GROMACS .gro file of C-alpha atoms in nm:
model
  489
    1MET     CA    1   1.935   1.742   1.014
    2ILE     CA    2   1.905   1.322   1.001
    3SER     CA    3   2.205   1.133   0.911
    4VAL     CA    4   2.235   0.745   0.905
    5GLN     CA    5   2.572   0.604   0.834
    6ASN     CA    6   2.694   0.258   0.746
    7LEU     CA    7   2.341   0.079   0.928
    8SER     CA    8   2.218  -0.263   0.856
    9PHE     CA    9   1.931  -0.402   1.030
   10SER     CA   10   1.777  -0.744   1.026
   11TYR     CA   11   1.397  -0.847   1.182
   12GLY     CA   12   1.317  -1.208   1.183
   13GLY     CA   13   1.641  -1.389   1.069
   14HIS     CA   14   1.545  -1.190   0.748
   15ILE     CA   15   1.802  -0.852   0.610
   16VAL     CA   16   1.608  -0.563   0.580
   17PHE     CA   17   1.922  -0.288   0.482
   18ASP     CA   18   2.253  -0.384   0.451
   19ASP     CA   19   2.470  -0.143   0.508
   20ILE     CA   20   2.283   0.160   0.463
   21SER     CA   21   2.400   0.573   0.434
   22LEU     CA   22   2.127   0.845   0.407
   23LEU     CA   23   2.114   1.200   0.492
   24VAL     CA   24   1.857   1.440   0.521
   25ASN     CA   25   1.934   1.796   0.519
   26ASP     CA   26   1.780   2.118   0.744
   27ASN     CA   27   1.425   2.191   0.529
   28GLN     CA   28   1.463   1.952   0.292
   29LYS     CA   29   1.108   1.779   0.201
   30VAL     CA   30   1.210   1.400   0.153
   31GLY     CA   31   0.960   1.086  -0.018
   32LEU     CA   32   1.032   0.788   0.098
   33VAL     CA   33   0.912   0.517  -0.113
   34GLY     CA   34   0.978   0.125  -0.222
   35PRO     CA   35   0.784  -0.185  -0.209
   36ASN     CA   36   0.484  -0.302   0.025
   37GLY     CA   37   0.805  -0.499   0.279
   38ALA     CA   38   1.065  -0.334   0.187
   39GLY     CA   39   1.147  -0.189   0.509
   40LYS     CA   40   0.968   0.197   0.471
   41SER     CA   41   0.803   0.161   0.818
   42THR     CA   42   1.108  -0.001   0.969
   43LEU     CA   43   1.297   0.296   0.890
   44LEU     CA   44   1.108   0.596   0.985
   45GLY     CA   45   1.112   0.374   1.319
   46LEU     CA   46   1.498   0.377   1.396
   47ILE     CA   47   1.521   0.765   1.274
   48SER     CA   48   1.258   0.800   1.565
   49GLN     CA   49   1.521   0.632   1.726
   50ASN     CA   50   1.222   0.402   1.887
   51GLN     CA   51   1.452   0.079   1.770
   52GLN     CA   52   1.787  -0.055   1.798
   53THR     CA   53   2.025  -0.108   1.502
   54ASP     CA   54   2.225  -0.361   1.434
   55ILE     CA   55   2.496  -0.221   1.306
   56GLY     CA   56   2.531   0.157   1.223
   57ARG     CA   57   2.418   0.474   1.333
   58VAL     CA   58   2.157   0.689   1.311
   59GLN     CA   59   2.176   1.049   1.429
   60VAL     CA   60   1.922   1.321   1.439
   61VAL     CA   61   1.985   1.696   1.508
   62GLY     CA   62   1.685   1.883   1.629
   63SER     CA   63   1.340   1.805   1.796
   64ILE     CA   64   1.103   1.556   1.606
   65ALA     CA   65   0.760   1.416   1.527
   66SER     CA   66   0.671   1.072   1.394
   67VAL     CA   67   0.320   0.997   1.273
   68PRO     CA   68   0.241   0.633   1.165
   69GLN     CA   69   0.015   0.569   0.875
   70GLU     CA   70  -0.239   0.409   1.152
   71ILE     CA   71  -0.319   0.529   1.566
   72LYS     CA   72  -0.465   0.211   1.811
   73HIS     CA   73  -0.318   0.311   2.059
   74ASP     CA   74  -0.171   0.608   2.164
   75PRO     CA   75  -0.179   0.663   2.577
   76ALA     CA   76  -0.106   1.040   2.510
   77LEU     CA   77  -0.487   1.041   2.358
   78ASP     CA   78  -0.636   0.804   2.609
   79ASN     CA   79  -0.492   0.976   2.925
   80SER     CA   80  -0.578   1.370   2.769
   81SER     CA   81  -0.895   1.579   2.915
   82SER     CA   82  -1.041   1.687   2.561
   83ILE     CA   83  -0.946   1.677   2.205
   84ARG     CA   84  -0.821   2.044   2.260
   85ALA     CA   85  -0.551   1.939   2.532
   86TYR     CA   86  -0.444   1.652   2.323
   87LEU     CA   87  -0.379   1.888   2.063
   88ASP     CA   88  -0.192   2.140   2.246
   89PRO     CA   89  -0.081   2.013   2.533
   90GLU     CA   90   0.143   2.286   2.664
   91HIS     CA   91  -0.152   2.564   2.548
   92GLU     CA   92   0.098   2.730   2.293
   93HIS     CA   93  -0.195   2.798   1.979
   94TYR     CA   94  -0.501   2.978   2.054
   95ASP     CA   95  -0.872   2.793   2.016
   96PHE     CA   96  -0.887   2.918   1.642
   97GLU     CA   97  -0.556   2.824   1.555
   98VAL     CA   98  -0.664   2.496   1.637
   99THR     CA   99  -0.977   2.470   1.465
  100LYS     CA  100  -0.809   2.614   1.143
  101PHE     CA  101  -0.627   2.254   1.139
  102LEU     CA  102  -0.925   2.041   1.259
  103LYS     CA  103  -1.147   2.201   0.951
  104GLY     CA  104  -0.799   2.152   0.717
  105LEU     CA  105  -0.801   1.810   0.845
  106GLU     CA  106  -1.214   1.744   0.786
  107LEU     CA  107  -1.250   1.743   1.148
  108SER     CA  108  -1.432   2.020   1.229
  109ARG     CA  109  -1.764   1.850   1.336
  110LEU     CA  110  -1.531   1.756   1.668
  111ASN     CA  111  -1.588   1.967   1.951
  112LEU     CA  112  -1.265   2.093   2.117
  113THR     CA  113  -1.351   2.005   2.494
  114ASP     CA  114  -1.500   1.636   2.344
  115SER     CA  115  -1.287   1.311   2.439
  116ALA     CA  116  -1.110   1.154   2.172
  117LYS     CA  117  -1.142   0.853   2.347
  118LEU     CA  118  -1.405   0.709   2.133
  119LEU     CA  119  -1.329   0.813   1.775
  120SER     CA  120  -1.264   0.605   1.500
  121GLY     CA  121  -0.870   0.551   1.401
  122GLY     CA  122  -0.890   0.782   1.109
  123GLN     CA  123  -1.012   1.027   1.309
  124LYS     CA  124  -0.732   0.948   1.619
  125THR     CA  125  -0.492   0.953   1.329
  126ARG     CA  126  -0.597   1.272   1.154
  127LEU     CA  127  -0.543   1.400   1.529
  128ALA     CA  128  -0.211   1.257   1.598
  129ILE     CA  129  -0.084   1.435   1.229
  130ILE     CA  130  -0.297   1.765   1.401
  131ARG     CA  131  -0.108   1.750   1.714
  132ALA     CA  132   0.203   1.696   1.507
  133LEU     CA  133   0.190   2.004   1.310
  134LEU     CA  134   0.121   2.213   1.586
  135ALA     CA  135   0.387   2.142   1.791
  136GLU     CA  136   0.616   2.273   1.488
  137PRO     CA  137   0.971   2.022   1.516
  138ASP     CA  138   1.250   2.041   1.311
  139ILE     CA  139   1.208   1.692   1.176
  140LEU     CA  140   0.824   1.600   1.088
  141ILE     CA  141   0.793   1.208   0.960
  142LEU     CA  142   0.438   1.151   0.824
  143ASP     CA  143   0.381   0.805   0.679
  144GLU     CA  144   0.044   0.809   0.436
  145PRO     CA  145  -0.065   1.105   0.587
  146THR     CA  146  -0.321   1.151   0.343
  147ASN     CA  147  -0.578   0.869   0.403
  148TYR     CA  148  -0.918   0.916   0.549
  149LEU     CA  149  -0.899   1.276   0.342
  150ASP     CA  150  -1.116   1.333  -0.009
  151THR     CA  151  -0.976   1.581  -0.208
  152LYS     CA  152  -1.016   1.929  -0.032
  153GLY     CA  153  -0.842   1.710   0.263
  154LYS     CA  154  -0.525   1.594   0.028
  155LYS     CA  155  -0.497   1.948  -0.069
  156TRP     CA  156  -0.470   2.136   0.253
  157VAL     CA  157  -0.200   1.867   0.355
  158MET     CA  158   0.025   1.972   0.007
  159ASP     CA  159  -0.051   2.290   0.067
  160PHE     CA  160   0.082   2.258   0.427
  161ILE     CA  161   0.380   2.087   0.350
  162SER     CA  162   0.478   2.331   0.033
  163THR     CA  163   0.516   2.587   0.312
  164TYR     CA  164   0.654   2.398   0.578
  165GLN     CA  165   0.996   2.527   0.678
  166LYS     CA  166   1.141   2.272   0.848
  167SER     CA  167   1.242   1.926   0.732
  168ILE     CA  168   0.981   1.669   0.656
  169ILE     CA  169   0.960   1.296   0.531
  170ILE     CA  170   0.696   1.158   0.390
  171VAL     CA  171   0.584   0.809   0.291
  172SER     CA  172   0.266   0.784   0.069
  173HIS     CA  173   0.088   0.543  -0.228
  174ASP     CA  174  -0.065   0.922  -0.313
  175LEU     CA  175   0.169   1.027  -0.662
  176SER     CA  176  -0.004   1.363  -0.692
  177LEU     CA  177   0.187   1.408  -0.254
  178LEU     CA  178   0.482   1.297  -0.370
  179ASP     CA  179   0.517   1.511  -0.667
  180HIS     CA  180   0.422   1.871  -0.462
  181SER     CA  181   0.741   2.054  -0.329
  182ILE     CA  182   0.919   1.718  -0.254
  183ASP     CA  183   1.248   1.762  -0.334
  184LYS     CA  184   1.435   1.433  -0.273
  185ILE     CA  185   1.325   1.078  -0.322
  186LEU     CA  186   1.502   0.832  -0.093
  187PHE     CA  187   1.417   0.474  -0.262
  188ILE     CA  188   1.438   0.150  -0.115
  189ASN     CA  189   1.564  -0.154  -0.331
  190ALA     CA  190   1.413  -0.480  -0.160
  191HIS     CA  191   1.647  -0.719  -0.367
  192THR     CA  192   1.945  -0.500  -0.272
  193LYS     CA  193   1.876  -0.420   0.119
  194LYS     CA  194   1.998  -0.047   0.032
  195ILE     CA  195   1.883   0.288  -0.038
  196GLU     CA  196   1.844   0.491  -0.363
  197GLU     CA  197   1.918   0.811  -0.379
  198TYR     CA  198   1.716   1.090  -0.645
  199LYS     CA  199   1.704   1.429  -0.663
  200GLY     CA  200   1.340   1.571  -0.757
  201THR     CA  201   0.966   1.495  -0.757
  202TYR     CA  202   0.802   1.132  -0.737
  203ALA     CA  203   0.811   1.183  -1.182
  204GLN     CA  204   1.142   1.263  -1.190
  205PHE     CA  205   1.274   0.971  -0.990
  206LEU     CA  206   1.077   0.763  -1.232
  207LYS     CA  207   1.185   0.862  -1.505
  208LEU     CA  208   1.548   0.857  -1.380
  209ARG     CA  209   1.517   0.524  -1.251
  210GLU     CA  210   1.401   0.421  -1.563
  211GLU     CA  211   1.730   0.560  -1.702
  212LYS     CA  212   1.942   0.377  -1.471
  213ILE     CA  213   1.759   0.042  -1.559
  214ASN     CA  214   1.823   0.092  -1.938
  215LEU     CA  215   2.210   0.197  -1.848
  216THR     CA  216   2.288  -0.136  -1.621
  217LYS     CA  217   2.079  -0.365  -1.891
  218LYS     CA  218   2.322  -0.182  -2.154
  219GLN     CA  219   2.632  -0.269  -1.981
  220HIS     CA  220   2.501  -0.618  -1.873
  221LYS     CA  221   2.420  -0.711  -2.233
  222ALA     CA  222   2.814  -0.589  -2.316
  223SER     CA  223   2.969  -0.737  -1.994
  224ALA     CA  224   2.809  -1.065  -2.106
  225ALA     CA  225   2.905  -1.022  -2.498
  226HIS     CA  226   3.269  -0.961  -2.429
  227ILE     CA  227   3.260  -1.296  -2.110
  228GLN     CA  228   3.117  -1.491  -2.397
  229SER     CA  229   3.382  -1.374  -2.651
  230MET     CA  230   3.665  -1.465  -2.378
  231GLN     CA  231   3.513  -1.804  -2.306
  232GLU     CA  232   3.473  -1.853  -2.707
  233GLY     CA  233   3.882  -1.828  -2.741
  234LEU     CA  234   3.913  -2.020  -2.467
  235ARG     CA  235   3.733  -2.282  -2.567
  236MET     CA  236   3.963  -2.231  -2.916
  237GLY     CA  237   4.220  -2.362  -2.727
  238THR     CA  238   4.526  -2.182  -2.941
  239GLN     CA  239   4.666  -2.017  -2.618
  240SER     CA  240   4.922  -2.191  -2.374
  241VAL     CA  241   4.862  -2.278  -2.109
  242LYS     CA  242   4.989  -2.047  -1.861
  243GLN     CA  243   4.799  -1.771  -2.093
  244ARG     CA  244   4.461  -2.019  -2.038
  245ILE     CA  245   4.500  -2.032  -1.702
  246GLN     CA  246   4.519  -1.590  -1.727
  247LEU     CA  247   4.214  -1.573  -1.947
  248GLN     CA  248   4.037  -1.803  -1.700
  249LYS     CA  249   4.098  -1.597  -1.408
  250ARG     CA  250   4.013  -1.255  -1.614
  251ILE     CA  251   3.670  -1.441  -1.665
  252GLU     CA  252   3.587  -1.522  -1.319
  253ARG     CA  253   3.691  -1.143  -1.231
  254GLU     CA  254   3.457  -0.980  -1.522
  255LYS     CA  255   3.145  -1.220  -1.430
  256GLU     CA  256   3.215  -1.105  -1.066
  257LYS     CA  257   3.233  -0.715  -1.257
  258LEU     CA  258   2.843  -0.828  -1.374
  259PRO     CA  259   2.612  -0.557  -1.312
  260GLU     CA  260   2.346  -0.767  -1.154
  261LEU     CA  261   2.064  -0.672  -1.343
  262PRO     CA  262   1.694  -0.545  -1.157
  263ARG     CA  263   1.456  -0.770  -1.068
  264GLU     CA  264   1.115  -0.600  -1.153
  265ALA     CA  265   0.751  -0.798  -1.131
  266ALA     CA  266   0.755  -0.979  -1.445
  267GLY     CA  267   0.427  -1.043  -1.652
  268LEU     CA  268   0.165  -0.863  -1.457
  269LYS     CA  269  -0.071  -0.936  -1.756
  270ASN     CA  270  -0.003  -1.259  -1.781
  271ILE     CA  271  -0.120  -1.391  -1.474
  272ARG     CA  272  -0.310  -1.673  -1.562
  273LEU     CA  273  -0.594  -1.818  -1.322
  274PRO     CA  274  -0.836  -2.051  -1.248
  275GLU     CA  275  -1.161  -2.082  -1.395
  276PRO     CA  276  -1.467  -1.938  -1.176
  277THR     CA  277  -1.716  -2.202  -1.097
  278ARG     CA  278  -2.013  -2.108  -1.329
  279GLY     CA  279  -2.286  -1.966  -1.137
  280GLY     CA  280  -2.660  -1.842  -1.256
  281GLN     CA  281  -2.759  -1.550  -1.445
  282ILE     CA  282  -2.801  -1.332  -1.138
  283PRO     CA  283  -2.588  -1.446  -0.882
  284LEU     CA  284  -2.732  -1.169  -0.639
  285SER     CA  285  -3.021  -0.955  -0.592
  286VAL     CA  286  -3.063  -0.724  -0.350
  287ASN     CA  287  -3.439  -0.635  -0.198
  288HIS     CA  288  -3.565  -0.355  -0.020
  289ILE     CA  289  -3.281  -0.344   0.267
  290SER     CA  290  -3.289  -0.104   0.512
  291LYS     CA  291  -3.009  -0.063   0.828
  292SER     CA  292  -3.024   0.139   1.138
  293TYR     CA  293  -2.789   0.146   1.432
  294GLY     CA  294  -2.993   0.279   1.708
  295ASP     CA  295  -3.175   0.654   1.591
  296ASN     CA  296  -2.931   0.637   1.256
  297LYS     CA  297  -3.032   0.547   0.953
  298ILE     CA  298  -2.771   0.417   0.778
  299LEU     CA  299  -2.957   0.220   0.510
  300ASP     CA  300  -3.308   0.325   0.348
  301ASN     CA  301  -3.493   0.075   0.127
  302VAL     CA  302  -3.138  -0.057  -0.055
  303ASN     CA  303  -3.224  -0.251  -0.419
  304PHE     CA  304  -3.005  -0.391  -0.702
  305TYR     CA  305  -2.899  -0.704  -0.858
  306LEU     CA  306  -2.572  -0.871  -1.014
  307GLU     CA  307  -2.538  -0.979  -1.338
  308ARG     CA  308  -2.283  -1.306  -1.428
  309GLY     CA  309  -1.956  -1.178  -1.446
  310GLU     CA  310  -2.051  -0.790  -1.339
  311LYS     CA  311  -1.858  -0.555  -1.187
  312LEU     CA  312  -2.008  -0.307  -0.962
  313ALA     CA  313  -1.892  -0.003  -0.770
  314LEU     CA  314  -2.007   0.136  -0.444
  315ILE     CA  315  -1.961   0.484  -0.413
  316GLY     CA  316  -2.017   0.739  -0.111
  317LYS     CA  317  -1.894   0.917   0.121
  318ASN     CA  318  -1.757   0.774   0.491
  319GLY     CA  319  -2.070   0.687   0.714
  320ALA     CA  320  -2.270   0.664   0.396
  321GLY     CA  321  -2.332   0.272   0.434
  322LYS     CA  322  -2.100   0.109   0.186
  323SER     CA  323  -1.923  -0.103   0.430
  324THR     CA  324  -2.263  -0.161   0.624
  325LEU     CA  325  -2.399  -0.300   0.325
  326VAL     CA  326  -2.076  -0.467   0.264
  327LYS     CA  327  -2.104  -0.704   0.580
  328ILE     CA  328  -2.468  -0.739   0.494
  329LEU     CA  329  -2.409  -0.860   0.129
  330VAL     CA  330  -2.123  -1.114   0.303
  331GLY     CA  331  -2.340  -1.241   0.568
  332LEU     CA  332  -2.177  -1.107   0.850
  333GLU     CA  333  -2.467  -0.873   0.951
  334SER     CA  334  -2.816  -0.879   0.886
  335PRO     CA  335  -3.069  -0.576   0.782
  336ASP     CA  336  -3.343  -0.485   1.017
  337SER     CA  337  -3.598  -0.515   0.701
  338GLY     CA  338  -3.571  -0.639   0.317
  339GLU     CA  339  -3.339  -0.953   0.193
  340VAL     CA  340  -3.011  -1.100   0.021
  341VAL     CA  341  -3.113  -1.355  -0.256
  342ARG     CA  342  -2.824  -1.565  -0.348
  343ASP     CA  343  -2.839  -1.800  -0.592
  344VAL     CA  344  -2.769  -2.144  -0.509
  345ASN     CA  345  -2.396  -2.192  -0.751
  346LEU     CA  346  -2.293  -1.879  -0.536
  347LYS     CA  347  -1.933  -1.902  -0.401
  348LEU     CA  348  -1.829  -1.558  -0.229
  349GLY     CA  349  -1.520  -1.403  -0.158
  350TYR     CA  350  -1.456  -1.137   0.109
  351TYR     CA  351  -1.163  -0.912   0.151
  352SER     CA  352  -1.124  -0.630   0.396
  353GLN     CA  353  -0.853  -0.554   0.575
  354GLU     CA  354  -1.056  -0.626   0.893
  355HIS     CA  355  -1.180  -0.914   0.774
  356GLU     CA  356  -0.797  -1.081   0.699
  357VAL     CA  357  -0.793  -1.409   0.833
  358PHE     CA  358  -0.414  -1.574   0.862
  359ASP     CA  359  -0.219  -1.857   1.012
  360PHE     CA  360   0.031  -1.623   1.116
  361ALA     CA  361   0.262  -1.871   1.214
  362GLU     CA  362   0.194  -2.065   0.895
  363THR     CA  363   0.466  -2.011   0.578
  364VAL     CA  364   0.310  -1.834   0.263
  365ILE     CA  365   0.329  -2.103   0.035
  366LYS     CA  366   0.163  -2.390   0.284
  367THR     CA  367  -0.149  -2.042   0.337
  368ILE     CA  368  -0.174  -2.073  -0.093
  369GLN     CA  369  -0.184  -2.483  -0.057
  370ASN     CA  370  -0.389  -2.505   0.217
  371ALA     CA  371  -0.663  -2.355   0.017
  372CYS     CA  372  -0.579  -2.399  -0.352
  373HIS     CA  373  -0.558  -2.779  -0.542
  374LEU     CA  374  -0.271  -2.620  -0.770
  375ASN     CA  375   0.044  -2.799  -0.853
  376ASP     CA  376   0.316  -2.626  -0.631
  377GLY     CA  377   0.508  -2.504  -0.959
  378HIS     CA  378   0.174  -2.303  -1.031
  379ILE     CA  379   0.172  -2.176  -0.693
  380ARG     CA  380   0.509  -2.054  -0.679
  381SER     CA  381   0.466  -1.909  -1.066
  382ILE     CA  382   0.169  -1.689  -0.935
  383LEU     CA  383   0.359  -1.619  -0.599
  384GLY     CA  384   0.635  -1.454  -0.786
  385LYS     CA  385   0.346  -1.262  -1.001
  386PHE     CA  386   0.237  -1.127  -0.671
  387MET     CA  387   0.615  -1.018  -0.568
  388PHE     CA  388   0.651  -1.302  -0.353
  389SER     CA  389   1.021  -1.388  -0.392
  390GLU     CA  390   1.155  -1.773  -0.361
  391GLN     CA  391   1.289  -1.641  -0.039
  392LYS     CA  392   0.998  -1.470   0.079
  393ILE     CA  393   0.772  -1.743   0.011
  394TYR     CA  394   0.895  -1.953   0.363
  395GLN     CA  395   0.833  -1.655   0.528
  396THR     CA  396   0.565  -1.693   0.809
  397VAL     CA  397   0.250  -1.471   0.740
  398GLY     CA  398   0.304  -1.263   1.058
  399THR     CA  399   0.642  -1.121   0.960
  400LEU     CA  400   0.470  -0.993   0.665
  401SER     CA  401   0.415  -0.638   0.614
  402GLY     CA  402   0.084  -0.472   0.603
  403GLY     CA  403   0.075  -0.443   0.225
  404GLU     CA  404   0.202  -0.817   0.147
  405LYS     CA  405  -0.074  -0.943   0.341
  406THR     CA  406  -0.326  -0.811   0.126
  407ARG     CA  407  -0.100  -0.929  -0.166
  408LEU     CA  408  -0.119  -1.210  -0.049
  409ALA     CA  409  -0.529  -1.222   0.086
  410ILE     CA  410  -0.625  -1.109  -0.291
  411ALA     CA  411  -0.395  -1.429  -0.448
  412LEU     CA  412  -0.594  -1.669  -0.210
  413LEU     CA  413  -0.900  -1.527  -0.339
  414VAL     CA  414  -0.855  -1.499  -0.685
  415LEU     CA  415  -0.689  -1.842  -0.649
  416GLN     CA  416  -0.994  -2.029  -0.573
  417ASP     CA  417  -1.313  -2.093  -0.760
  418TYR     CA  418  -1.531  -1.744  -0.600
  419ASN     CA  419  -1.786  -1.663  -0.851
  420LEU     CA  420  -1.792  -1.347  -0.677
  421LEU     CA  421  -1.537  -1.107  -0.528
  422VAL     CA  422  -1.649  -0.862  -0.290
  423LEU     CA  423  -1.399  -0.610  -0.184
  424ASP     CA  424  -1.417  -0.318   0.063
  425GLU     CA  425  -1.103  -0.079   0.018
  426PRO     CA  426  -0.834  -0.336  -0.124
  427THR     CA  427  -0.504  -0.116  -0.206
  428THR     CA  428  -0.582   0.077   0.129
  429TYR     CA  429  -0.170   0.144   0.236
  430LEU     CA  430  -0.051  -0.052  -0.126
  431ASP     CA  431   0.203   0.124  -0.283
  432VAL     CA  432   0.212   0.206  -0.678
  433LEU     CA  433   0.349  -0.162  -0.781
  434SER     CA  434   0.151  -0.322  -0.574
  435GLN     CA  435  -0.185  -0.164  -0.648
  436ARG     CA  436  -0.086  -0.272  -1.009
  437ILE     CA  437   0.003  -0.637  -0.961
  438ILE     CA  438  -0.406  -0.612  -0.775
  439LEU     CA  439  -0.564  -0.471  -1.053
  440GLU     CA  440  -0.394  -0.679  -1.312
  441ALA     CA  441  -0.517  -0.967  -1.161
  442LEU     CA  442  -0.891  -0.856  -1.078
  443LYS     CA  443  -0.900  -0.749  -1.470
  444GLU     CA  444  -0.785  -1.104  -1.526
  445TYR     CA  445  -1.059  -1.248  -1.314
  446LYS     CA  446  -1.410  -1.403  -1.479
  447GLY     CA  447  -1.645  -1.344  -1.217
  448ALA     CA  448  -1.903  -1.143  -1.067
  449MET     CA  449  -1.750  -0.799  -0.823
  450ILE     CA  450  -1.820  -0.599  -0.602
  451ILE     CA  451  -1.556  -0.318  -0.488
  452VAL     CA  452  -1.562  -0.043  -0.277
  453SER     CA  453  -1.233   0.200  -0.322
  454HIS     CA  454  -1.133   0.560  -0.275
  455THR     CA  455  -0.898   0.528  -0.536
  456GLU     CA  456  -0.990   0.688  -0.883
  457GLU     CA  457  -0.714   0.543  -1.080
  458PHE     CA  458  -0.794   0.228  -0.964
  459ILE     CA  459  -1.130   0.202  -1.050
  460LYS     CA  460  -1.084   0.396  -1.343
  461GLU     CA  461  -0.893   0.087  -1.476
  462LEU     CA  462  -1.106  -0.162  -1.342
  463ALA     CA  463  -1.371  -0.044  -1.549
  464PRO     CA  464  -1.678  -0.133  -1.389
  465SER     CA  465  -2.032  -0.162  -1.570
  466ARG     CA  466  -2.238  -0.012  -1.300
  467VAL     CA  467  -2.235   0.205  -1.003
  468LEU     CA  468  -2.442   0.166  -0.700
  469LEU     CA  469  -2.432   0.552  -0.531
  470LEU     CA  470  -2.530   0.556  -0.130
  471PRO     CA  471  -2.704   0.725   0.021
  472GLU     CA  472  -2.864   0.808  -0.273
  473ASN     CA  473  -2.939   0.448  -0.340
  474ARG     CA  474  -2.917   0.501  -0.729
  475ILE     CA  475  -2.813   0.260  -0.951
  476ASP     CA  476  -2.628   0.373  -1.295
  477HIS     CA  477  -2.462   0.262  -1.593
  478TRP     CA  478  -2.072   0.374  -1.514
  479HIS     CA  479  -1.963   0.686  -1.619
  480ASP     CA  480  -1.592   0.883  -1.606
  481GLU     CA  481  -1.793   1.146  -1.475
  482TYR     CA  482  -1.870   0.929  -1.163
  483LEU     CA  483  -1.461   0.951  -1.099
  484ALA     CA  484  -1.443   1.263  -0.878
  485LYS     CA  485  -1.768   1.082  -0.638
  486VAL     CA  486  -1.436   0.785  -0.615
  487GLY     CA  487  -1.226   1.043  -0.409
  488GLU     CA  488  -1.506   1.141  -0.178
  489VAL     CA  489  -1.439   1.039   0.171
   0.00000   0.00000   0.00000
């Protein structure tokens, strides 16, 4: 059981939570949602008792295991003699049980006797999830557990959650996961700094929240009309001085009780972006590119070209060479053979989480001002469209969440006059609303685009004209049948 009572918490001088309370009962399965930067990971840290609260109380009854969305450094893993020793340190499970979990999370090629130290970040994160699952804690906390997994792996995780007989808290941008076996949604309202509780799945939460917002709007409209009526009566001046004073006090009381309208992302489909520099008809072409790392051939005789204003999707499983090709296209790596021919007027913008380059000491608005020749009013308007509040734009970049940094990076790209954007997984770790904002911005963008993404709905709505399949090296016109391959990892 988890009990949070009257908790307040601040970070970097900014209020994250203001007097929140919540309860997670035994055997309850809870989805924790909210926009990027609202404090989801912070709350998980507080519940895991790894962080101190300013005011309030966090009480956890029973054993707890928490897995962050990405494992960069885990002393338990680094100090383990083998994958087997890390996953089951007390040796409470048979090898076939451990192997079953490895298979479920798509790590069946790993040997239990291998060292885990040289594995990728995604592999280490999945091992950490398996370690937590095997421990069978009373409370299991999972932050984006289906990242790095294809459809089959996601189904395995969902099936496990549905049969787990203890409490689970999940943070995920995967809506199918939040609609599977979840019986309560906790929504972090980034504006009020409060927690809102909704019974049911994520789909039910969306419906209930919309009903709540519509009711609040109606109440606000009715109260505002009543206040206006009283103000008009006050202006008529037919009352005595005493009555006028009493009416004025009543108006002030009514204003204080006026329901606050929810702040929603406004005008997502009206993001006005600068026109990119006009380049040649073929901004970029790839001729017979091959690339190997040692004996491992990653790319073999890749050929394609890109037309002005065209959107091209790169699709293939992890290890097929997508990121390697992207790095060659943007000049971060060189091919072993072949060439990339770039138009003389090409202006290329690149996004990858691994390649986010910010001055963390600079403010959000100054970061945009330094890169774009736009007036402050336009910059503020654009940042507002990207969900940066008036308070947030004066925060330093270093205080932003990962999702907020992604929104800022994409805003920087589309506000400059690049005529080709190369985007490597721009939606990883983003909440649903942030994905929608970035999608609308990219749909509005008039230049050419090469994009890598495992998010099926994102690719479908972006509507690429062609697709390059790797490692087959096959170029084709886009068909929705390719969506099944988008989710493969």
